[in-house]
Amino acid sequence: MNQLTQSLEQEGSSRFLSRGLAFLARPSVAVWAAIPLRLIVGYGFMEHGLAKLSKGPENFAAILHTMGVPAPHLMAWLTILTELIGGLAVLLGAFVALVSLPMAAVLVVAMLTVHLPYGFSSIKLLSVTSGRAQFGPPGYELDLLYLACLAALVFGGSGPMAIDGLLRKWRKGGHSFLEQSH
């Protein structure tokens, strides 16, 4: 009798789980999946750009120079602007396919030049002292997650409440950026 009860309970919970997953897979719900991706990717990029800007672009340029990056001051500013402008664009769902290219380039360069030697994991617990965890340098895990999120947004669309969607509707209405008003 115990096995029968357990079997029925498992069947009931799996039916509940499949119904819940079916609800999440409905187009009316699934369309919202882009929103959390836009929020975390947009905010994450902007946060990294603001951190570089607040510490001084010349300090970031010095790091790039030490790594042997050509034109370190130019590359520092291009990286900062890519993170700030690209992050804001993704956050707003504006020109996501366009801004994803330089954003992906920043991620690939960071992954290959900075994070690759530290392995995959973004968490490297070194020790615990005075009840506080001490972590080492992050690996390339987060770079891959950001790249996957950008790819999902490019191929799946920016979702609702996105400027890209408003522009698409505007163009379908017969409007053009090149038309002249009289």
PDB file of C-alpha atoms in Angstrom:
ATOM      1  CA  MET A   1       0.000   0.000   0.000  1.00  0.00           C
ATOM      2  CA  ASN A   2       2.865   2.351   0.788  1.00  0.00           C
ATOM      3  CA  GLN A   3       4.330   1.936  -2.704  1.00  0.00           C
ATOM      4  CA  LEU A   4       0.967   2.606  -4.309  1.00  0.00           C
ATOM      5  CA  THR A   5       0.556   5.821  -2.285  1.00  0.00           C
ATOM      6  CA  GLN A   6       4.066   6.964  -3.210  1.00  0.00           C
ATOM      7  CA  SER A   7       3.446   6.156  -6.872  1.00  0.00           C
ATOM      8  CA  LEU A   8       0.193   8.139  -6.910  1.00  0.00           C
ATOM      9  CA  GLU A   9       1.847  11.070  -5.133  1.00  0.00           C
ATOM     10  CA  GLN A  10       4.694  11.081  -7.647  1.00  0.00           C
ATOM     11  CA  GLU A  11       2.265  10.867 -10.556  1.00  0.00           C
ATOM     12  CA  GLY A  12       0.237  13.750  -9.149  1.00  0.00           C
ATOM     13  CA  SER A  13       3.295  15.922  -8.593  1.00  0.00           C
ATOM     14  CA  SER A  14       4.672  15.166 -12.054  1.00  0.00           C
ATOM     15  CA  ARG A  15       1.276  16.032 -13.570  1.00  0.00           C
ATOM     16  CA  PHE A  16       1.300  19.290 -11.591  1.00  0.00           C
ATOM     17  CA  LEU A  17       4.879  19.977 -12.726  1.00  0.00           C
ATOM     18  CA  SER A  18       4.075  19.265 -16.388  1.00  0.00           C
ATOM     19  CA  ARG A  19       1.037  21.554 -16.209  1.00  0.00           C
ATOM     20  CA  GLY A  20       3.183  24.288 -14.664  1.00  0.00           C
ATOM     21  CA  LEU A  21       5.835  23.888 -17.333  1.00  0.00           C
ATOM     22  CA  ALA A  22       3.177  23.854 -20.048  1.00  0.00           C
ATOM     23  CA  PHE A  23       1.855  27.160 -18.679  1.00  0.00           C
ATOM     24  CA  LEU A  24       5.345  28.684 -18.832  1.00  0.00           C
ATOM     25  CA  ALA A  25       5.827  27.472 -22.402  1.00  0.00           C
ATOM     26  CA  ARG A  26       2.655  29.159 -23.650  1.00  0.00           C
ATOM     27  CA  PRO A  27       3.445  31.918 -26.157  1.00  0.00           C
ATOM     28  CA  SER A  28       1.642  34.499 -24.039  1.00  0.00           C
ATOM     29  CA  VAL A  29       4.032  33.789 -21.135  1.00  0.00           C
ATOM     30  CA  ALA A  30       7.191  32.824 -23.048  1.00  0.00           C
ATOM     31  CA  VAL A  31       7.294  36.194 -24.822  1.00  0.00           C
ATOM     32  CA  TRP A  32       8.238  37.779 -21.480  1.00  0.00           C
ATOM     33  CA  ALA A  33      11.424  35.678 -21.161  1.00  0.00           C
ATOM     34  CA  ALA A  34      13.495  38.388 -22.849  1.00  0.00           C
ATOM     35  CA  ILE A  35      12.776  40.911 -20.076  1.00  0.00           C
ATOM     36  CA  PRO A  36      15.020  39.387 -17.365  1.00  0.00           C
ATOM     37  CA  LEU A  37      17.745  38.792 -19.958  1.00  0.00           C
ATOM     38  CA  ARG A  38      17.645  42.435 -21.021  1.00  0.00           C
ATOM     39  CA  LEU A  39      17.654  43.634 -17.423  1.00  0.00           C
ATOM     40  CA  ILE A  40      20.640  41.594 -16.240  1.00  0.00           C
ATOM     41  CA  VAL A  41      22.738  41.994 -19.402  1.00  0.00           C
ATOM     42  CA  GLY A  42      21.985  45.702 -19.757  1.00  0.00           C
ATOM     43  CA  TYR A  43      22.581  46.467 -16.096  1.00  0.00           C
ATOM     44  CA  GLY A  44      25.687  44.246 -15.970  1.00  0.00           C
ATOM     45  CA  PHE A  45      27.342  45.962 -18.919  1.00  0.00           C
ATOM     46  CA  MET A  46      26.453  49.421 -17.647  1.00  0.00           C
ATOM     47  CA  GLU A  47      27.815  48.580 -14.199  1.00  0.00           C
ATOM     48  CA  HIS A  48      31.142  47.452 -15.688  1.00  0.00           C
ATOM     49  CA  GLY A  49      31.364  50.581 -17.836  1.00  0.00           C
ATOM     50  CA  LEU A  50      30.544  52.856 -14.897  1.00  0.00           C
ATOM     51  CA  ALA A  51      33.150  51.100 -12.727  1.00  0.00           C
ATOM     52  CA  LYS A  52      35.834  51.733 -15.353  1.00  0.00           C
ATOM     53  CA  LEU A  53      34.690  55.325 -15.766  1.00  0.00           C
ATOM     54  CA  SER A  54      34.593  56.043 -12.022  1.00  0.00           C
ATOM     55  CA  LYS A  55      38.083  54.644 -11.443  1.00  0.00           C
ATOM     56  CA  GLY A  56      39.337  56.731 -14.350  1.00  0.00           C
ATOM     57  CA  PRO A  57      39.642  55.646 -17.972  1.00  0.00           C
ATOM     58  CA  GLU A  58      43.390  56.292 -17.737  1.00  0.00           C
ATOM     59  CA  ASN A  59      43.673  53.527 -15.113  1.00  0.00           C
ATOM     60  CA  PHE A  60      41.889  51.083 -17.409  1.00  0.00           C
ATOM     61  CA  ALA A  61      44.109  52.247 -20.279  1.00  0.00           C
ATOM     62  CA  ALA A  62      47.180  51.517 -18.117  1.00  0.00           C
ATOM     63  CA  ILE A  63      45.928  47.958 -17.558  1.00  0.00           C
ATOM     64  CA  LEU A  64      45.384  47.539 -21.302  1.00  0.00           C
ATOM     65  CA  HIS A  65      48.871  48.918 -21.976  1.00  0.00           C
ATOM     66  CA  THR A  66      50.392  46.408 -19.532  1.00  0.00           C
ATOM     67  CA  MET A  67      48.561  43.618 -21.369  1.00  0.00           C
ATOM     68  CA  GLY A  68      50.045  44.804 -24.666  1.00  0.00           C
ATOM     69  CA  VAL A  69      46.794  46.058 -26.195  1.00  0.00           C
ATOM     70  CA  PRO A  70      47.522  48.462 -29.073  1.00  0.00           C
ATOM     71  CA  ALA A  71      46.228  52.045 -28.687  1.00  0.00           C
ATOM     72  CA  PRO A  72      45.271  51.430 -25.042  1.00  0.00           C
ATOM     73  CA  HIS A  73      43.636  54.837 -24.468  1.00  0.00           C
ATOM     74  CA  LEU A  74      41.440  54.489 -27.549  1.00  0.00           C
ATOM     75  CA  MET A  75      40.576  50.888 -26.668  1.00  0.00           C
ATOM     76  CA  ALA A  76      39.781  51.890 -23.066  1.00  0.00           C
ATOM     77  CA  TRP A  77      37.287  54.509 -24.246  1.00  0.00           C
ATOM     78  CA  LEU A  78      35.795  52.198 -26.899  1.00  0.00           C
ATOM     79  CA  THR A  79      35.304  49.501 -24.264  1.00  0.00           C
ATOM     80  CA  ILE A  80      33.744  51.912 -21.766  1.00  0.00           C
ATOM     81  CA  LEU A  81      31.411  53.391 -24.382  1.00  0.00           C
ATOM     82  CA  THR A  82      30.463  49.929 -25.653  1.00  0.00           C
ATOM     83  CA  GLU A  83      29.585  48.866 -22.117  1.00  0.00           C
ATOM     84  CA  LEU A  84      27.625  52.022 -21.308  1.00  0.00           C
ATOM     85  CA  ILE A  85      25.804  52.585 -24.604  1.00  0.00           C
ATOM     86  CA  GLY A  86      25.398  48.895 -25.397  1.00  0.00           C
ATOM     87  CA  GLY A  87      24.161  48.168 -21.891  1.00  0.00           C
ATOM     88  CA  LEU A  88      21.599  50.961 -22.045  1.00  0.00           C
ATOM     89  CA  ALA A  89      20.439  49.863 -25.493  1.00  0.00           C
ATOM     90  CA  VAL A  90      19.955  46.262 -24.331  1.00  0.00           C
ATOM     91  CA  LEU A  91      18.183  47.445 -21.188  1.00  0.00           C
ATOM     92  CA  LEU A  92      15.746  49.452 -23.345  1.00  0.00           C
ATOM     93  CA  GLY A  93      15.527  46.771 -26.043  1.00  0.00           C
ATOM     94  CA  ALA A  94      16.838  49.198 -28.655  1.00  0.00           C
ATOM     95  CA  PHE A  95      18.953  48.104 -31.622  1.00  0.00           C
ATOM     96  CA  VAL A  96      19.850  44.898 -29.760  1.00  0.00           C
ATOM     97  CA  ALA A  97      21.124  43.046 -32.839  1.00  0.00           C
ATOM     98  CA  LEU A  98      23.385  45.974 -33.731  1.00  0.00           C
ATOM     99  CA  VAL A  99      24.858  46.666 -30.278  1.00  0.00           C
ATOM    100  CA  SER A 100      25.348  42.961 -29.573  1.00  0.00           C
ATOM    101  CA  LEU A 101      28.245  42.753 -32.027  1.00  0.00           C
ATOM    102  CA  PRO A 102      30.646  45.130 -30.235  1.00  0.00           C
ATOM    103  CA  MET A 103      29.405  43.831 -26.870  1.00  0.00           C
ATOM    104  CA  ALA A 104      30.223  40.263 -27.929  1.00  0.00           C
ATOM    105  CA  ALA A 105      33.645  41.436 -29.136  1.00  0.00           C
ATOM    106  CA  VAL A 106      34.367  42.951 -25.682  1.00  0.00           C
ATOM    107  CA  LEU A 107      33.319  39.678 -24.039  1.00  0.00           C
ATOM    108  CA  VAL A 108      35.428  37.490 -26.334  1.00  0.00           C
ATOM    109  CA  VAL A 109      38.508  39.664 -25.842  1.00  0.00           C
ATOM    110  CA  ALA A 110      38.021  39.686 -22.059  1.00  0.00           C
ATOM    111  CA  MET A 111      37.531  35.939 -22.071  1.00  0.00           C
ATOM    112  CA  LEU A 112      40.641  35.188 -24.137  1.00  0.00           C
ATOM    113  CA  THR A 113      42.991  37.741 -22.584  1.00  0.00           C
ATOM    114  CA  VAL A 114      41.894  37.956 -18.940  1.00  0.00           C
ATOM    115  CA  HIS A 115      39.655  35.098 -17.807  1.00  0.00           C
ATOM    116  CA  LEU A 116      40.818  32.048 -19.794  1.00  0.00           C
ATOM    117  CA  PRO A 117      43.933  31.351 -17.675  1.00  0.00           C
ATOM    118  CA  TYR A 118      41.717  31.046 -14.576  1.00  0.00           C
ATOM    119  CA  GLY A 119      39.566  28.232 -15.985  1.00  0.00           C
ATOM    120  CA  PHE A 120      35.833  27.969 -16.379  1.00  0.00           C
ATOM    121  CA  SER A 121      34.398  28.710 -12.937  1.00  0.00           C
ATOM    122  CA  SER A 122      33.553  32.253 -11.941  1.00  0.00           C
ATOM    123  CA  ILE A 123      33.924  31.355  -8.259  1.00  0.00           C
ATOM    124  CA  LYS A 124      37.341  30.453  -6.869  1.00  0.00           C
ATOM    125  CA  LEU A 125      37.126  30.077  -3.105  1.00  0.00           C
ATOM    126  CA  LEU A 126      40.635  30.643  -1.762  1.00  0.00           C
ATOM    127  CA  SER A 127      39.993  30.749   1.977  1.00  0.00           C
ATOM    128  CA  VAL A 128      37.673  31.809   4.731  1.00  0.00           C
ATOM    129  CA  THR A 129      39.141  34.231   7.237  1.00  0.00           C
ATOM    130  CA  SER A 130      37.250  35.890  10.075  1.00  0.00           C
ATOM    131  CA  GLY A 131      34.040  34.386   8.746  1.00  0.00           C
ATOM    132  CA  ARG A 132      34.474  36.007   5.318  1.00  0.00           C
ATOM    133  CA  ALA A 133      35.106  34.185   2.072  1.00  0.00           C
ATOM    134  CA  GLN A 134      38.134  35.207   0.025  1.00  0.00           C
ATOM    135  CA  PHE A 135      37.796  34.650  -3.720  1.00  0.00           C
ATOM    136  CA  GLY A 136      40.346  34.475  -6.523  1.00  0.00           C
ATOM    137  CA  PRO A 137      40.071  35.831 -10.061  1.00  0.00           C
ATOM    138  CA  PRO A 138      37.008  34.707 -12.050  1.00  0.00           C
ATOM    139  CA  GLY A 139      37.147  32.347 -15.000  1.00  0.00           C
ATOM    140  CA  TYR A 140      35.312  32.683 -18.297  1.00  0.00           C
ATOM    141  CA  GLU A 141      31.949  31.285 -17.139  1.00  0.00           C
ATOM    142  CA  LEU A 142      30.194  34.667 -16.925  1.00  0.00           C
ATOM    143  CA  ASP A 143      31.553  35.750 -20.304  1.00  0.00           C
ATOM    144  CA  LEU A 144      29.879  32.687 -21.830  1.00  0.00           C
ATOM    145  CA  LEU A 145      26.639  33.391 -19.965  1.00  0.00           C
ATOM    146  CA  TYR A 146      26.577  36.980 -21.242  1.00  0.00           C
ATOM    147  CA  LEU A 147      27.290  35.742 -24.791  1.00  0.00           C
ATOM    148  CA  ALA A 148      24.456  33.195 -24.513  1.00  0.00           C
ATOM    149  CA  CYS A 149      22.059  35.902 -23.282  1.00  0.00           C
ATOM    150  CA  LEU A 150      23.028  38.233 -26.125  1.00  0.00           C
ATOM    151  CA  ALA A 151      22.532  35.396 -28.642  1.00  0.00           C
ATOM    152  CA  ALA A 152      19.112  34.611 -27.143  1.00  0.00           C
ATOM    153  CA  LEU A 153      18.087  38.262 -27.452  1.00  0.00           C
ATOM    154  CA  VAL A 154      19.346  38.550 -31.031  1.00  0.00           C
ATOM    155  CA  PHE A 155      17.743  35.309 -32.243  1.00  0.00           C
ATOM    156  CA  GLY A 156      14.650  35.366 -30.022  1.00  0.00           C
ATOM    157  CA  GLY A 157      13.929  39.078 -30.088  1.00  0.00           C
ATOM    158  CA  SER A 158      13.925  41.825 -27.481  1.00  0.00           C
ATOM    159  CA  GLY A 159      10.500  40.901 -26.158  1.00  0.00           C
ATOM    160  CA  PRO A 160       7.717  43.225 -25.034  1.00  0.00           C
ATOM    161  CA  MET A 161       8.291  46.765 -23.798  1.00  0.00           C
ATOM    162  CA  ALA A 162      11.246  47.120 -26.161  1.00  0.00           C
ATOM    163  CA  ILE A 163      12.079  49.999 -28.444  1.00  0.00           C
ATOM    164  CA  ASP A 164      12.903  47.480 -31.188  1.00  0.00           C
ATOM    165  CA  GLY A 165       9.250  46.349 -31.155  1.00  0.00           C
ATOM    166  CA  LEU A 166       7.984  49.929 -31.358  1.00  0.00           C
ATOM    167  CA  LEU A 167      10.289  50.630 -34.304  1.00  0.00           C
ATOM    168  CA  ARG A 168       9.123  47.458 -36.059  1.00  0.00           C
ATOM    169  CA  LYS A 169       5.459  48.524 -35.684  1.00  0.00           C
ATOM    170  CA  TRP A 170       6.298  52.028 -36.895  1.00  0.00           C
ATOM    171  CA  ARG A 171       8.021  50.688 -40.038  1.00  0.00           C
ATOM    172  CA  LYS A 172       5.143  48.264 -40.715  1.00  0.00           C
ATOM    173  CA  GLY A 173       2.841  51.282 -40.632  1.00  0.00           C
ATOM    174  CA  GLY A 174       4.607  52.567 -43.741  1.00  0.00           C
ATOM    175  CA  HIS A 175       6.976  54.972 -42.029  1.00  0.00           C
ATOM    176  CA  SER A 176      10.618  55.317 -42.956  1.00  0.00           C
ATOM    177  CA  PHE A 177      13.620  57.017 -41.421  1.00  0.00           C
ATOM    178  CA  LEU A 178      14.436  58.451 -44.843  1.00  0.00           C
ATOM    179  CA  GLU A 179      11.071  60.005 -45.687  1.00  0.00           C
ATOM    180  CA  GLN A 180      10.816  63.782 -45.864  1.00  0.00           C
ATOM    181  CA  SER A 181       8.039  65.722 -44.270  1.00  0.00           C
ATOM    182  CA  HIS A 182       6.456  68.573 -46.242  1.00  0.00           C
TER     183      HIS A 182
END
